[in-house]
């Protein structure tokens, strides 16, 4: 889907046709300039003067799949009772850009005509009131439209809004059920479909095995050539690599046939397969598919959404699991990995394909997997949990480092990071909030974007960052519990 955003300018007839023409000309100039620097096109739609015009453009925005959201602005004054019917039916993300055409007040030129034409300070307040009155989730961005900071914030919001569009069309393919007895990978699939739009359904592992058996040697050759182009081969076990290619091709065919953008599997259910998909899942993630281990469909869908919200529509985000800590004073870090499936978009260098024995699960043969170190840099980890009757999104700021030791016998990709505000306080906060051991780790989606996304999806949002203390967090969670109970009532 090629997404775009619609620019809707509010005005009224009071100022005469000349002013309205000027407003439209300027709005067209602004979208042309902004579209050059934003990640998605901003399309001028209308200078709205009546309730009818607003309702019509909102109906069209709701209907058109390519429209990922609307951006509104009032160059002049737009009496906002005329916005009520339209906004009340809006189903797309909504950003109020509080800006004005001119940067400065022109000392000599300013008179009452200038004031009537350039009254965004006036109009944007009237416009803001009605959204507050309607209790609408929206993003307010104030600043001069040519400033880089405004561009960055608008770009971030657009990407979050695309995350909303991707969420609403999300389909997750579960190969088998989730791992036995695990609590955090459970969840209400009806609730996520109502709230987030996700369609989460199961396919039999036997169906996948049948699909794998139908893959041709030529198809395998072609994918292995892709592996060779992207990765270093550090194993003589070509049969294992070819087997992973076969798994990948079969999974991709099933995913694409059903329109699924995310999938899960579990080492406990590999009946008829020789290896847990490792390289196969990793290379699918590199192409933008979401993945969750042990049947964790929530983290799988979130992985696909964060990838879509990242750079170029497939950013540096991947499925992650907190494994073990390094607790030496002054060097406190988490080591994250998974038994195989870490996305190469997190890699600092060129990944190696290796084969090793995997003791967990029903692997008859040693699975091939990509091994690498994660990048250093700022990032986030994200966990969506089901609190029973509502969903909670927990986001923690992290600082990833080059792993401080080579760990030559660790046969999987690894990422090392320090959670904020510091490792142990961060862990206390994460555990207090109920964050899962599975997360999406992202280098290019920010906590602010996830906040926007959660607001648009109308779910609880918890952020753990540099300023979080366990005391403040506990209080926030207590209040949040009350708020969300009231919202449900
Ligand atoms: Mn796991």
Coordinates of C-alpha atoms and ligand atoms in Angstrom, one line a residue:
X1 CA 0.0 0.0 0.0
X2 CA 1.3 3.4 -0.9
X3 CA 0.2 5.6 1.9
X4 CA -0.5 9.3 1.9
X5 CA -1.9 11.9 4.2
X6 CA -4.5 14.5 3.5
X7 CA -4.3 18.2 4.3
X8 CA -7.6 19.8 5.3
X9 CA -7.6 23.6 5.8
X10 CA -10.3 25.2 7.9
X11 CA -11.8 28.5 7.0
X12 CA -15.2 30.2 6.4
X13 CA -17.0 32.5 3.9
X14 CA -16.7 35.6 6.1
X15 CA -13.5 36.9 4.4
X16 CA -14.6 36.9 0.8
X17 CA -13.3 34.9 -2.2
X18 CA -9.9 36.6 -2.5
X19 CA -8.8 35.5 0.9
X20 CA -10.0 32.0 0.3
X21 CA -8.1 31.8 -2.9
X22 CA -4.9 33.0 -1.1
X23 CA -5.4 30.4 1.6
X24 CA -5.7 27.7 -1.0
X25 CA -2.7 28.8 -3.0
X26 CA -0.6 28.9 0.2
X27 CA -1.9 25.6 1.4
X28 CA -0.9 24.0 -2.0
X29 CA 2.5 25.6 -1.7
X30 CA 2.9 24.2 1.8
X31 CA 2.0 20.6 0.9
X32 CA 4.4 20.7 -2.1
X33 CA 7.2 21.9 0.1
X34 CA 6.4 19.5 3.0
X35 CA 6.0 16.5 0.7
X36 CA 9.7 17.0 -0.3
X37 CA 10.9 16.4 3.2
X38 CA 8.3 14.1 4.8
X39 CA 8.3 10.3 4.5
X40 CA 4.8 10.2 2.9
X41 CA 3.1 12.6 0.6
X42 CA 0.9 15.3 2.1
X43 CA -2.0 15.9 -0.3
X44 CA -4.1 19.1 -0.3
X45 CA -7.8 18.3 -0.2
X46 CA -10.0 21.2 0.6
X47 CA -10.2 24.6 2.2
X48 CA -13.4 23.8 4.1
X49 CA -16.0 26.4 4.7
X50 CA -19.1 24.3 5.6
X51 CA -20.0 21.3 7.7
X52 CA -20.9 19.5 4.4
X53 CA -17.4 19.9 3.0
X54 CA -15.8 18.7 6.2
X55 CA -18.1 15.7 6.5
X56 CA -17.5 14.8 2.8
X57 CA -13.7 14.9 3.1
X58 CA -13.8 12.8 6.3
X59 CA -16.1 10.2 4.7
X60 CA -13.7 9.9 1.8
X61 CA -10.7 9.7 4.2
X62 CA -12.4 6.9 6.0
X63 CA -13.1 5.0 2.8
X64 CA -9.8 5.4 1.0
X65 CA -7.2 2.8 2.2
X66 CA -4.3 4.9 0.9
X67 CA -5.2 7.7 3.3
X68 CA -3.3 7.0 6.5
X69 CA -4.5 10.1 8.3
X70 CA -5.5 13.7 8.0
X71 CA -3.6 16.9 8.9
X72 CA -5.7 19.9 9.7
X73 CA -4.8 23.6 10.0
X74 CA -6.6 26.9 10.2
X75 CA -5.0 29.7 8.2
X76 CA -8.0 31.8 9.1
X77 CA -10.8 31.3 11.6
X78 CA -12.9 28.2 11.1
X79 CA -15.9 28.2 13.5
X80 CA -15.6 24.7 14.8
X81 CA -19.3 23.7 15.3
X82 CA -19.1 23.0 11.5
X83 CA -16.4 20.4 12.3
X84 CA -18.5 18.4 14.8
X85 CA -20.3 16.1 12.4
X86 CA -17.2 15.4 10.3
X87 CA -14.8 14.8 13.2
X88 CA -17.3 12.7 15.1
X89 CA -17.2 10.2 12.2
X90 CA -13.4 10.3 11.6
X91 CA -11.9 6.8 11.7
X92 CA -8.4 7.8 10.6
X93 CA -5.5 9.3 12.6
X94 CA -5.7 13.0 13.1
X95 CA -3.0 15.6 13.5
X96 CA -3.6 19.3 14.2
X97 CA -0.7 21.3 12.7
X98 CA -0.8 24.6 14.5
X99 CA 1.4 26.7 12.2
X100 CA 1.1 29.8 10.1
X101 CA 2.1 30.7 6.6
X102 CA 4.4 33.6 7.5
X103 CA 7.2 33.2 10.0
X104 CA 7.4 36.8 11.2
X105 CA 5.0 39.7 11.9
X106 CA 5.8 42.3 9.2
X107 CA 6.2 45.5 11.1
X108 CA 5.3 48.0 8.4
X109 CA 2.9 45.9 6.5
X110 CA 0.6 44.7 9.3
X111 CA -2.9 46.1 9.2
X112 CA -6.4 44.6 9.8
X113 CA -6.4 43.0 6.4
X114 CA -3.2 41.2 7.3
X115 CA -4.7 40.2 10.6
X116 CA -7.8 38.7 9.0
X117 CA -5.8 36.7 6.5
X118 CA -3.1 35.5 9.0
X119 CA -4.9 34.5 12.1
X120 CA -3.8 30.9 12.8
X121 CA -3.2 31.7 16.5
X122 CA -6.9 32.5 16.6
X123 CA -8.3 29.8 14.3
X124 CA -6.1 27.0 15.7
X125 CA -7.5 27.6 19.2
X126 CA -11.1 27.4 18.1
X127 CA -10.1 24.2 16.2
X128 CA -8.3 22.7 19.2
X129 CA -11.2 23.3 21.5
X130 CA -13.6 21.1 19.5
X131 CA -11.3 18.1 19.4
X132 CA -10.8 18.5 23.1
X133 CA -14.6 18.8 23.6
X134 CA -15.1 15.6 21.5
X135 CA -12.4 13.8 23.5
X136 CA -10.7 12.9 20.2
X137 CA -7.3 11.2 20.2
X138 CA -5.1 13.6 18.2
X139 CA -1.6 14.8 17.8
X140 CA -1.0 18.5 18.2
X141 CA 2.2 19.9 16.6
X142 CA 2.9 23.6 16.9
X143 CA 5.7 25.4 15.1
X144 CA 6.7 27.0 11.9
X145 CA 6.0 24.7 8.9
X146 CA 9.5 25.2 7.4
X147 CA 11.4 24.3 10.6
X148 CA 13.2 21.0 10.6
X149 CA 11.9 20.2 14.1
X150 CA 8.3 20.4 12.8
X151 CA 9.2 18.2 9.8
X152 CA 10.8 15.6 12.2
X153 CA 7.7 15.6 14.4
X154 CA 5.3 15.4 11.5
X155 CA 7.4 12.6 10.0
X156 CA 7.4 10.7 13.3
X157 CA 3.6 11.0 13.6
X158 CA 3.1 9.9 10.0
X159 CA 5.1 6.8 10.6
X160 CA 3.1 6.1 13.8
X161 CA -0.1 6.6 11.8
X162 CA 1.2 4.1 9.2
X163 CA 1.7 1.8 12.1
X164 CA -2.0 2.2 12.8
X165 CA -3.0 1.4 9.2
X166 CA -0.7 -1.7 9.2
X167 CA -2.2 -2.8 12.5
X168 CA -5.7 -2.5 11.2
X169 CA -4.9 -4.9 8.3
X170 CA -2.7 -7.2 10.3
X171 CA -3.1 -10.9 9.8
X172 CA -1.0 -13.3 11.9
X173 CA -0.4 -16.9 10.8
X174 CA 0.2 -19.2 13.8
X175 CA 1.9 -22.5 12.8
X176 CA 0.6 -24.6 15.7
X177 CA -0.3 -23.3 19.1
X178 CA 1.9 -21.4 21.6
X179 CA 4.3 -23.1 24.0
X180 CA 2.7 -25.0 26.8
X181 CA 2.1 -23.3 30.2
X182 CA 3.5 -19.9 29.3
X183 CA 1.3 -17.1 30.6
X184 CA 2.6 -14.0 28.8
X185 CA 2.1 -15.4 25.3
X186 CA -1.6 -15.9 25.9
X187 CA -4.1 -13.3 25.1
X188 CA -7.6 -12.4 24.0
X189 CA -7.7 -12.7 20.2
X190 CA -11.2 -11.2 20.0
X191 CA -10.0 -8.2 22.0
X192 CA -7.0 -7.6 19.8
X193 CA -9.2 -7.8 16.7
X194 CA -11.6 -5.3 18.2
X195 CA -9.0 -2.9 19.4
X196 CA -6.1 -3.3 17.0
X197 CA -7.7 -4.9 14.0
X198 CA -5.5 -8.1 14.1
X199 CA -6.7 -11.3 12.7
X200 CA -4.9 -14.1 14.5
X201 CA -5.5 -17.6 13.3
X202 CA -3.9 -21.0 13.2
X203 CA -2.6 -23.2 10.5
X204 CA -1.5 -26.8 11.0
X205 CA 2.3 -27.6 10.9
X206 CA 1.3 -30.5 8.6
X207 CA 0.1 -27.9 6.0
X208 CA 3.5 -26.3 6.2
X209 CA 5.3 -29.6 5.8
X210 CA 3.1 -30.4 2.7
X211 CA 4.0 -26.9 1.3
X212 CA 7.7 -27.6 2.0
X213 CA 7.6 -30.9 0.2
X214 CA 6.3 -29.1 -2.9
X215 CA 9.2 -26.6 -3.0
X216 CA 11.5 -27.3 -6.0
X217 CA 15.3 -27.6 -6.0
X218 CA 15.4 -24.6 -8.4
X219 CA 13.5 -22.5 -5.9
X220 CA 15.9 -23.5 -3.1
X221 CA 18.9 -22.7 -5.4
X222 CA 17.6 -19.2 -6.0
X223 CA 17.1 -18.5 -2.3
X224 CA 20.5 -19.9 -1.3
X225 CA 22.1 -17.6 -3.8
X226 CA 20.3 -14.7 -2.0
X227 CA 21.7 -16.0 1.3
X228 CA 25.2 -16.1 -0.2
X229 CA 24.9 -12.5 -1.4
X230 CA 23.8 -11.2 2.0
X231 CA 25.6 -13.4 4.5
X232 CA 28.9 -15.1 5.0
X233 CA 28.6 -18.9 5.0
X234 CA 30.5 -20.3 8.0
X235 CA 29.4 -23.9 7.8
X236 CA 30.0 -26.9 5.5
X237 CA 26.5 -28.2 6.2
X238 CA 24.9 -27.0 3.0
X239 CA 22.0 -29.5 3.5
X240 CA 21.0 -27.5 6.6
X241 CA 21.0 -24.2 4.8
X242 CA 19.0 -25.7 1.9
X243 CA 16.5 -27.1 4.4
X244 CA 16.1 -23.6 5.9
X245 CA 15.6 -22.2 2.4
X246 CA 12.9 -24.8 1.8
X247 CA 11.2 -23.8 5.1
X248 CA 11.4 -20.1 4.2
X249 CA 9.9 -20.5 0.7
X250 CA 7.0 -22.6 2.0
X251 CA 6.2 -20.2 4.9
X252 CA 6.4 -17.2 2.6
X253 CA 4.0 -18.8 0.1
X254 CA 1.5 -19.6 2.8
X255 CA 1.9 -16.1 4.4
X256 CA 1.5 -14.3 1.1
X257 CA -1.4 -16.5 0.0
X258 CA -3.3 -15.6 3.1
X259 CA -2.2 -11.9 3.2
X260 CA -0.4 -12.5 6.5
X261 CA 2.4 -10.1 7.5
X262 CA 3.4 -11.9 10.7
X263 CA 3.8 -15.5 11.9
X264 CA 4.6 -17.7 14.9
X265 CA 5.8 -21.2 15.6
X266 CA 7.1 -23.2 18.5
X267 CA 9.9 -25.7 19.0
X268 CA 7.3 -27.9 20.8
X269 CA 5.4 -28.4 17.5
X270 CA 7.6 -29.2 14.6
X271 CA 6.0 -32.5 13.7
X272 CA 7.3 -33.6 10.3
X273 CA 10.1 -31.0 10.2
X274 CA 13.8 -31.7 10.7
X275 CA 14.8 -28.2 12.1
X276 CA 13.2 -25.3 13.8
X277 CA 13.2 -22.5 11.3
X278 CA 16.1 -20.3 12.2
X279 CA 17.8 -18.7 9.2
X280 CA 14.3 -19.0 7.5
X281 CA 12.6 -16.9 10.1
X282 CA 15.5 -14.5 10.3
X283 CA 15.4 -13.9 6.5
X284 CA 11.6 -13.5 6.5
X285 CA 12.0 -10.9 9.3
X286 CA 14.6 -9.1 7.2
X287 CA 11.9 -8.8 4.5
X288 CA 9.5 -7.1 7.0
X289 CA 7.5 -10.0 8.3
X290 CA 6.8 -10.1 12.0
X291 CA 7.9 -13.1 14.1
X292 CA 7.2 -14.3 17.6
X293 CA 8.8 -17.4 19.1
X294 CA 7.0 -20.0 21.2
X295 CA 3.7 -19.0 19.5
X296 CA 3.9 -15.4 20.8
X297 CA 1.5 -13.8 18.3
X298 CA 1.3 -10.5 20.1
X299 CA 5.1 -9.9 19.8
X300 CA 5.0 -11.1 16.2
X301 CA 2.3 -8.6 15.1
X302 CA 4.1 -5.8 17.0
X303 CA 7.4 -6.7 15.3
X304 CA 5.7 -6.3 11.9
X305 CA 4.1 -3.0 13.0
X306 CA 7.4 -1.5 14.3
X307 CA 9.2 -2.6 11.2
X308 CA 6.6 -0.8 9.1
X309 CA 6.9 2.3 11.3
X310 CA 10.7 2.4 10.8
X311 CA 13.0 3.8 8.1
X312 CA 11.8 3.1 4.6
X313 CA 8.8 1.1 5.8
X314 CA 11.1 -1.8 7.0
X315 CA 13.3 -0.4 9.7
X316 CA 15.8 -1.8 12.3
X317 CA 13.3 -3.6 14.6
X318 CA 13.2 -7.2 15.6
X319 CA 11.9 -9.9 17.9
X320 CA 14.0 -10.0 21.0
X321 CA 14.2 -11.9 24.3
X322 CA 15.8 -10.9 27.5
X323 CA 18.1 -13.8 28.4
X324 CA 20.7 -13.1 31.0
X325 CA 22.5 -10.2 32.8
X326 CA 26.0 -8.9 33.3
X327 CA 25.9 -7.4 36.8
X328 CA 29.5 -6.2 37.3
X329 CA 29.4 -2.8 39.0
X330 CA 29.5 0.0 36.4
X331 CA 29.0 -2.6 33.6
X332 CA 25.4 -3.6 34.1
X333 CA 23.9 -5.0 30.9
X334 CA 21.2 -7.2 29.6
X335 CA 22.1 -9.8 27.0
X336 CA 19.3 -10.4 24.6
X337 CA 19.1 -13.2 22.0
X338 CA 16.8 -16.1 21.1
X339 CA 17.3 -19.7 20.5
X340 CA 17.7 -18.9 16.8
X341 CA 15.5 -16.1 15.6
X342 CA 17.1 -12.6 15.8
X343 CA 16.4 -10.3 12.9
X344 CA 19.5 -9.3 10.9
X345 CA 18.2 -5.7 10.7
X346 CA 19.7 -5.4 14.2
X347 CA 23.2 -6.5 13.1
X348 CA 26.3 -4.3 13.4
X349 CA 28.1 -6.2 10.6
X350 CA 27.6 -8.9 8.0
X351 CA 25.9 -11.9 9.6
X352 CA 27.4 -15.4 9.4
X353 CA 25.4 -18.5 8.7
X354 CA 26.3 -21.2 11.1
X355 CA 24.9 -24.6 12.1
X356 CA 24.9 -25.9 15.6
X357 CA 23.1 -28.5 17.7
X358 CA 19.8 -27.2 19.3
X359 CA 18.9 -29.2 22.3
X360 CA 15.5 -27.6 23.0
X361 CA 12.6 -29.0 21.0
X362 CA 12.3 -31.8 18.4
X363 CA 15.1 -30.9 16.1
X364 CA 16.3 -34.0 14.3
X365 CA 19.1 -32.0 12.6
X366 CA 21.3 -29.0 13.5
X367 CA 19.5 -25.9 12.4
X368 CA 21.2 -23.2 10.3
X369 CA 21.0 -19.7 11.8
X370 CA 22.4 -16.2 11.4
X371 CA 25.0 -15.3 14.1
X372 CA 26.0 -11.7 14.6
X373 CA 26.4 -8.9 17.2
X374 CA 23.8 -6.2 17.5
X375 CA 24.5 -2.5 16.8
X376 CA 25.4 0.0 19.4
X377 CA 23.0 2.9 19.8
X378 CA 19.8 4.3 21.4
X379 CA 16.7 2.2 21.1
X380 CA 13.6 0.9 22.7
X381 CA 12.1 -2.4 23.8
X382 CA 8.3 -2.8 23.4
X383 CA 6.0 -5.3 25.0
X384 CA 2.2 -5.6 24.6
X385 CA 0.5 -7.5 27.4
X386 CA -3.1 -8.6 27.9
X387 CA -4.2 -7.3 31.4
X388 CA -7.6 -9.0 31.1
X389 CA -10.2 -6.7 29.5
X390 CA -7.5 -4.3 28.2
X391 CA -4.2 -4.2 26.5
X392 CA -1.1 -2.5 28.0
X393 CA 1.8 -1.3 25.8
X394 CA 5.1 -1.0 27.7
X395 CA 8.0 0.8 26.2
X396 CA 11.4 1.1 27.7
X397 CA 14.3 3.3 26.5
X398 CA 17.6 1.4 26.1
X399 CA 21.2 2.1 25.1
X400 CA 22.6 -0.8 23.2
X401 CA 26.4 -1.3 23.2
X402 CA 28.8 -3.4 21.3
X403 CA 28.8 -6.6 23.4
X404 CA 31.6 -6.2 25.9
X405 CA 32.9 -9.8 25.4
X406 CA 33.1 -12.0 22.3
X407 CA 31.3 -15.0 23.8
X408 CA 32.8 -17.4 21.2
X409 CA 30.7 -20.4 22.3
X410 CA 27.4 -18.6 22.1
X411 CA 25.9 -20.0 18.9
X412 CA 23.2 -17.3 18.3
X413 CA 23.0 -13.6 17.4
X414 CA 23.2 -11.4 20.5
X415 CA 22.4 -7.8 21.5
X416 CA 23.6 -6.2 24.6
X417 CA 22.1 -3.1 26.2
X418 CA 21.5 -1.1 29.3
X419 CA 17.9 -0.4 30.2
X420 CA 17.0 3.1 31.4
X421 CA 17.1 4.7 33.9
X422 CA 19.8 2.2 34.9
X423 CA 19.8 -1.6 34.5
X424 CA 18.5 -2.6 37.9
X425 CA 15.9 0.2 38.3
X426 CA 14.9 -0.4 34.7
X427 CA 14.4 -4.1 35.5
X428 CA 12.4 -3.3 38.6
X429 CA 10.1 -1.0 36.6
X430 CA 9.7 -3.4 33.7
X431 CA 8.8 -6.3 36.1
X432 CA 6.4 -4.0 38.1
X433 CA 4.6 -3.0 34.9
X434 CA 4.3 -6.7 33.8
X435 CA 6.5 -6.5 30.7
X436 CA 7.1 -9.7 28.9
X437 CA 10.4 -11.5 28.3
X438 CA 9.7 -11.2 24.6
X439 CA 9.9 -7.8 23.1
X440 CA 10.3 -5.9 19.9
X441 CA 13.7 -4.2 20.0
X442 CA 14.0 -1.2 17.7
X443 CA 16.8 1.2 16.8
X444 CA 14.6 3.6 14.7
X445 CA 11.2 3.8 16.3
X446 CA 11.0 6.0 19.4
X447 CA 9.0 5.9 22.6
X448 CA 7.2 9.0 21.4
X449 CA 6.0 7.3 18.3
X450 CA 4.8 4.3 20.3
X451 CA 2.9 6.8 22.6
X452 CA 1.2 8.2 19.5
X453 CA 0.4 4.8 18.2
X454 CA -1.1 3.7 21.6
X455 CA -3.2 6.9 21.7
X456 CA -4.5 6.3 18.2
X457 CA -5.3 2.6 19.1
X458 CA -6.8 3.7 22.4
X459 CA -4.8 1.4 24.6
X460 CA -2.9 1.9 27.8
X461 CA 0.7 3.2 27.4
X462 CA 3.5 2.9 29.9
X463 CA 6.9 4.5 29.3
X464 CA 10.0 3.7 31.3
X465 CA 12.8 6.1 30.6
X466 CA 15.6 8.2 32.1
X467 CA 13.2 10.0 34.6
X468 CA 11.2 7.0 35.7
X469 CA 11.3 5.9 39.4
X470 CA 9.7 2.7 40.8
X471 CA 7.6 5.0 43.1
X472 CA 6.3 7.2 40.3
X473 CA 5.6 4.2 38.1
X474 CA 3.6 2.4 40.8
X475 CA 1.5 5.5 41.3
X476 CA 1.0 5.8 37.5
X477 CA -0.1 2.2 37.2
X478 CA -2.5 2.5 40.0
X479 CA -4.2 5.6 38.5
X480 CA -4.1 3.9 35.1
X481 CA -5.9 0.9 36.4
X482 CA -8.7 3.1 37.6
X483 CA -8.9 5.1 34.4
X484 CA -9.1 2.0 32.2
X485 CA -11.7 0.4 34.4
X486 CA -13.8 3.6 34.1
X487 CA -13.3 3.6 30.3
X488 CA -14.5 0.0 30.1
X489 CA -17.6 0.7 32.2
Ligands
LIG1 MN1 11.3 -17.1 23.6

